[in-house]
GROMACS .gro file of C-alpha atoms in nm:
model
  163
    1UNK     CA    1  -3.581   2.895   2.294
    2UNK     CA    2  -3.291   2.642   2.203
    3UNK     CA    3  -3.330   2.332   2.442
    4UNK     CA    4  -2.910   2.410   2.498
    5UNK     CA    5  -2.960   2.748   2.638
    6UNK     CA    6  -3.252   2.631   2.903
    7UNK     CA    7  -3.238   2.457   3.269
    8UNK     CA    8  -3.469   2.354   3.497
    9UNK     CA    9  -3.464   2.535   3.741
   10UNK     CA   10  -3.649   2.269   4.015
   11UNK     CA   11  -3.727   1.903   4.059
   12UNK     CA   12  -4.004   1.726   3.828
   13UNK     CA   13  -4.074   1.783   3.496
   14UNK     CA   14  -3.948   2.057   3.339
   15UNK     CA   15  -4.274   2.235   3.215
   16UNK     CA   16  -4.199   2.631   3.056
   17UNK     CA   17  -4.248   2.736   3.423
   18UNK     CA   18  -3.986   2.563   3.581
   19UNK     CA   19  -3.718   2.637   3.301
   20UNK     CA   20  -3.505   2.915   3.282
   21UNK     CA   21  -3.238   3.034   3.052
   22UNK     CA   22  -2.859   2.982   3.085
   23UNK     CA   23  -2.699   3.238   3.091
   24UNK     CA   24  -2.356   3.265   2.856
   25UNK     CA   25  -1.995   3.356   2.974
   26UNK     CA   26  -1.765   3.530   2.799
   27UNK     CA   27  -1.533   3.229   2.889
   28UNK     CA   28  -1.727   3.017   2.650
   29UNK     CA   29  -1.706   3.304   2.345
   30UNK     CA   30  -1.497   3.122   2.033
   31UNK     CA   31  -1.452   2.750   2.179
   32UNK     CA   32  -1.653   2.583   1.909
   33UNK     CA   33  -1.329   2.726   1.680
   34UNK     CA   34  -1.072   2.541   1.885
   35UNK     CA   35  -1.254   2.270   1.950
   36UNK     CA   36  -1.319   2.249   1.542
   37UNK     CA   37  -0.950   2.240   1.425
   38UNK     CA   38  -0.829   2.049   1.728
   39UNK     CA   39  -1.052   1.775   1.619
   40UNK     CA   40  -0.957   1.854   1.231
   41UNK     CA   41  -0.633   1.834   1.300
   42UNK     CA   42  -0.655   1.525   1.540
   43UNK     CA   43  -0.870   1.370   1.254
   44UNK     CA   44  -0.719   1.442   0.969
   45UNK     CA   45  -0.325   1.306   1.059
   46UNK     CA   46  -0.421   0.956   1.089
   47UNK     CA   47  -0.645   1.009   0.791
   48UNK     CA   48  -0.351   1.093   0.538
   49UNK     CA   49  -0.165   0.836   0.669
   50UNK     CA   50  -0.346   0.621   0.622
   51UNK     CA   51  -0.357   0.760   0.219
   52UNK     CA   52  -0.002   0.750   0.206
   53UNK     CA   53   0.042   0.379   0.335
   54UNK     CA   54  -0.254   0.278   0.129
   55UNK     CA   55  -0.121   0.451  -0.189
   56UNK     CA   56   0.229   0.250  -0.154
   57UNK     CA   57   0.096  -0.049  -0.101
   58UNK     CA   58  -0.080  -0.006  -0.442
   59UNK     CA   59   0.241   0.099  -0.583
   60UNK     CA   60   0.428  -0.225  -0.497
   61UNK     CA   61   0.137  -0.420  -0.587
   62UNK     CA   62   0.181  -0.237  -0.998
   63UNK     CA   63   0.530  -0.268  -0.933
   64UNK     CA   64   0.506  -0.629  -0.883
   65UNK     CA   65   0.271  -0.744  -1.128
   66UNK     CA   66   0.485  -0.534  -1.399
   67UNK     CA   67   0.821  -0.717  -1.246
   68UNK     CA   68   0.690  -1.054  -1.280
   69UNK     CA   69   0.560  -0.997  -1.602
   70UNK     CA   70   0.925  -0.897  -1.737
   71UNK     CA   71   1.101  -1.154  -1.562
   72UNK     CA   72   0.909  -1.404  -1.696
   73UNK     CA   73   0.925  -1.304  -2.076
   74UNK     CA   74   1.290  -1.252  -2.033
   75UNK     CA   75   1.298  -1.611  -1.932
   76UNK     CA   76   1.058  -1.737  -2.162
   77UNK     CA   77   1.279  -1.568  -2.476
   78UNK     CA   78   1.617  -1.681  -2.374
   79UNK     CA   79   1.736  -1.986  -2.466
   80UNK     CA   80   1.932  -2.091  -2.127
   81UNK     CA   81   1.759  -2.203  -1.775
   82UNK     CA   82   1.761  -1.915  -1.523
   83UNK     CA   83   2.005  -2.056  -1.286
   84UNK     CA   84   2.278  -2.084  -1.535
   85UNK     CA   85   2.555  -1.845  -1.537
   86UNK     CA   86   2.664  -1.899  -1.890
   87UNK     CA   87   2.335  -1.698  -1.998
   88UNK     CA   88   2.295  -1.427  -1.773
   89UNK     CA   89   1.928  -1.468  -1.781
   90UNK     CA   90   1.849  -1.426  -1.415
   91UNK     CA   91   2.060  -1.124  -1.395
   92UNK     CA   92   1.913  -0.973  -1.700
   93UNK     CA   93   1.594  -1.074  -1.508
   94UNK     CA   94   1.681  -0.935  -1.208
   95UNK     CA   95   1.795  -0.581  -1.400
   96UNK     CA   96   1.467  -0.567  -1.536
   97UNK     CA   97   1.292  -0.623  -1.143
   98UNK     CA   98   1.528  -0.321  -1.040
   99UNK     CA   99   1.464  -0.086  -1.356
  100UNK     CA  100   1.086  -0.161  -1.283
  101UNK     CA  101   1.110  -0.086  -0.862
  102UNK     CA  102   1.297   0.252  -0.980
  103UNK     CA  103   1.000   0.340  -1.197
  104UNK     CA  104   0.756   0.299  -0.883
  105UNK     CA  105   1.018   0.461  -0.669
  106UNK     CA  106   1.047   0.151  -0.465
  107UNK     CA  107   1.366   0.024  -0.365
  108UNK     CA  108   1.524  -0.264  -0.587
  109UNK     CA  109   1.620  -0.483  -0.274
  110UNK     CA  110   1.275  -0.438  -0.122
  111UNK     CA  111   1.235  -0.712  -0.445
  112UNK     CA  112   1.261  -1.080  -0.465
  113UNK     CA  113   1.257  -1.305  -0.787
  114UNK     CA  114   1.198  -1.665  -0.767
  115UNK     CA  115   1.126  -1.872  -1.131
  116UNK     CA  116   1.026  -2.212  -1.183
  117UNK     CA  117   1.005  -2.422  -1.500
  118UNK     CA  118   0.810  -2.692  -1.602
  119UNK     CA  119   0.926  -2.946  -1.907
  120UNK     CA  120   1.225  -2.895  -2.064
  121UNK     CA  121   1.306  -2.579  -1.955
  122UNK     CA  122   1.328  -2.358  -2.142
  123UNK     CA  123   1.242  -2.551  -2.414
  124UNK     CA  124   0.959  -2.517  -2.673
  125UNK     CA  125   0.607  -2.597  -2.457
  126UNK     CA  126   0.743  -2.550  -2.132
  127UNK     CA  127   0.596  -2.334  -1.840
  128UNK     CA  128   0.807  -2.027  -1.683
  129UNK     CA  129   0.649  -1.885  -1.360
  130UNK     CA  130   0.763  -1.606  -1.258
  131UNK     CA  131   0.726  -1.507  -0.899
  132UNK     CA  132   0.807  -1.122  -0.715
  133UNK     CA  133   0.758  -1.113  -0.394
  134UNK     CA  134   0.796  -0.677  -0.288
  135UNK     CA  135   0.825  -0.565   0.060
  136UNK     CA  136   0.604  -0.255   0.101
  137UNK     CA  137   0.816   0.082   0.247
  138UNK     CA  138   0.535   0.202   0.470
  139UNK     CA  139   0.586   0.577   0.551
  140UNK     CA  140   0.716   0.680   0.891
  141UNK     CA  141   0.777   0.274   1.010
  142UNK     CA  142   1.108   0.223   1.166
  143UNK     CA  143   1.371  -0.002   0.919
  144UNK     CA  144   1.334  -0.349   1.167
  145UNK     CA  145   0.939  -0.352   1.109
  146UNK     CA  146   0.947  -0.248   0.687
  147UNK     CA  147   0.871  -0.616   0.636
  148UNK     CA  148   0.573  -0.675   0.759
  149UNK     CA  149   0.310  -0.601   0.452
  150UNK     CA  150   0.400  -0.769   0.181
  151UNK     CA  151   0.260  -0.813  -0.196
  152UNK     CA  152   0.311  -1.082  -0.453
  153UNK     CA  153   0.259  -1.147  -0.848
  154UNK     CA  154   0.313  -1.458  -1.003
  155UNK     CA  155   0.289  -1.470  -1.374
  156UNK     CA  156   0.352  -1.801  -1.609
  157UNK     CA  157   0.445  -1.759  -1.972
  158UNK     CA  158   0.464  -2.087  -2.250
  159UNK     CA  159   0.773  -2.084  -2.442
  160UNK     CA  160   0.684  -2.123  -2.784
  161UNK     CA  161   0.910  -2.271  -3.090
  162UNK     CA  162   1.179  -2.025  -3.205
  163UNK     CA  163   1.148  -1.837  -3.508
   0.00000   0.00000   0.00000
């Protein structure tokens, strides 16, 4: 006999004398079937969320390292700082951060592009960083709380002597 199906049936130890079996209701008859996709279901919601939110903060990490890494060799190969406006550098910079968020399917102003040089900048031997900062669209989050995870890539380049 399963130990689910028996009772005792009086006080003490329950010895194969005292126990008895329960008897089954028809109330009971395909519960365990409910009760298994209730729980599935209950279970397996915050489970793909969680996927989904996982999966796009791995996007906008790629996105970012990939966005820093063209910003900063489109600074290192121009031959103008990337705050001056004669050059267009930082825009061209910033098209390429925006081309690269579209590839990810991540929004371009969910982006943010900061550079710093070191030496004569840009000059032969000096250091470009390159620094994206991406705000991570979590699924299902209301706009006023989007910018709350947050991923970063910061990549430096040496400009070398032009050819």
């Amino acid at each position: 006999m399963h130990s689910s199906l028996i009772q005792a049936t009086s006080r003490g130890p329950a010895t194969p004398e005292t126990l008895k079996p329960c008897a089954k209701t028809e109330a009971d008859r395909g519960s365990a079937i409910v009760e298994f996709i209730g729980l599935s279901v209950l279970l397996a919601i915050p489970l793909m969320y969680l996927m989904l939110a996982i999966s796009m903060v791995q996007a906008s990490n790629l996105a970012a390292v990939a966005a820093a890494d063209q910003a900063a060799r489109i600074v290192s190969h121009s031959n103008a700082t990337p705050d001056s406006g004669t050059s267009g550098t930082r825009e061209r910079a910033e098209h390429a951060i925006a081309d690269v968020m579209d590839g990810y399917g991540i929004a371009a102003d969910n982006a943010s592009l900061s550079v710093e040089c070191s030496g004569p900048c840009p000059g032969p031997g000096s250091l470009i960083t390159a620094r994206v900062e991406v705000r991570v669209p979590l699924p299902f989050v209301p706009e006023g709380v989007q910018g709350i995870v947050k991923t970063h890539s910061e990549t430096t380049m040496l400009v070398g002597e032009p050819e």
